Short mmCIF file of C-alpha atoms in Angstrom, two decimals:
data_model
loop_
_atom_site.label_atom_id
_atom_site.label_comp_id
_atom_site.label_asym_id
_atom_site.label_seq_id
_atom_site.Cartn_x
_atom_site.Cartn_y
_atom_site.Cartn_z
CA UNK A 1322 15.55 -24.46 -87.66
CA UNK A 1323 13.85 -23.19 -84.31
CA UNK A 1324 17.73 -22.62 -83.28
CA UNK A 1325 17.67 -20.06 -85.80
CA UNK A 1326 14.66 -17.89 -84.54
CA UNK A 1327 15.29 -14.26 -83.44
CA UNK A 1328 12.71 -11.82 -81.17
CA UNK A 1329 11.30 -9.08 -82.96
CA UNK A 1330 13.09 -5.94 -82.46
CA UNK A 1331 9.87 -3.97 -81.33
CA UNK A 1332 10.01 -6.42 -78.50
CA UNK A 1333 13.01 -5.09 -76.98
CA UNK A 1334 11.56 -1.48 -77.19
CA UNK A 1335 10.80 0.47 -73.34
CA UNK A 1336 7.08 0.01 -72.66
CA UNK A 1337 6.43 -3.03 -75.33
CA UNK A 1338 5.14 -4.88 -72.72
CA UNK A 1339 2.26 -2.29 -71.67
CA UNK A 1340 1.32 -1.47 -75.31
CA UNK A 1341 0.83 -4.85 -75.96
CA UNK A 1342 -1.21 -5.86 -72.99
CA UNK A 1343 -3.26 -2.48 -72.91
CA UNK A 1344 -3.73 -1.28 -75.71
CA UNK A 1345 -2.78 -3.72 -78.54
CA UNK A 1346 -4.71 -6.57 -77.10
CA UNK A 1347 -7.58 -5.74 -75.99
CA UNK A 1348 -8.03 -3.16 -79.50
CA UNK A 1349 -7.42 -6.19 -81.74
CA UNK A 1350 -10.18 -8.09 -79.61
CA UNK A 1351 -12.37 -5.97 -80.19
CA UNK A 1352 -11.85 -5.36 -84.11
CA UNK A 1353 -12.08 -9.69 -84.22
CA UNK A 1354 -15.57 -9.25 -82.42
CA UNK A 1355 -16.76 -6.69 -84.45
CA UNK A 1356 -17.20 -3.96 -81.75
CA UNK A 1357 -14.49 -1.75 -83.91
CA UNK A 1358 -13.85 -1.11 -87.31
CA UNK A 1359 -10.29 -0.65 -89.01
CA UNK A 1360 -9.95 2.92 -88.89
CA UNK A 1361 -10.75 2.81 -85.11
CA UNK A 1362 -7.80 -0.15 -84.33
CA UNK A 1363 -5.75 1.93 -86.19
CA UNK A 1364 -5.99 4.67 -83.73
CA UNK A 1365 -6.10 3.18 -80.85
CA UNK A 1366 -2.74 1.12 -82.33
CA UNK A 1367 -1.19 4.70 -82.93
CA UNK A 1368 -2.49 7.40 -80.62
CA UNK A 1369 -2.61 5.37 -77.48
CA UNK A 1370 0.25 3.44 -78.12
CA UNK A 1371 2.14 6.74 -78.93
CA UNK A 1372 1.18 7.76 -75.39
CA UNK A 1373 2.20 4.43 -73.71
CA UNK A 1374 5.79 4.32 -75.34
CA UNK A 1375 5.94 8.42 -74.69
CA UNK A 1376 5.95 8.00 -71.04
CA UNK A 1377 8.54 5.41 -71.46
CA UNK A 1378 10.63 7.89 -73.30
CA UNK A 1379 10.57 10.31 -70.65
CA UNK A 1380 12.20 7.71 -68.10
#
């Protein structure tokens, strides 16, 4: 079964990497402690992963 397992396709994306370790992350931490509500993840999630991946798309 585990021979059948694929990697997401947003993994392959330029700049996954960063999003997920800077922004992602550390936003979702955050929301779990309570220090953020949902609206708030959802723009860091968006707006400052848009301008992660952005520079990527300028490479």
């Amino acid at each position: 079964m585990a021979g059948r397992l694929l990697p997401a396709p947003a993994q392959s994306v330029r700049g996954y990497p960063e999003w997920k370790d800077k922004v992602a992350t550390p936003a979702f931490q955050e929301y779990y402690s309570g220090a953020i509500d949902e609206a708030e993840l959802r723009r860091r999630l968006v707006e400052d992963g848009n301008r992660v991946l952005a520079r990527y798309q300028r490479k």
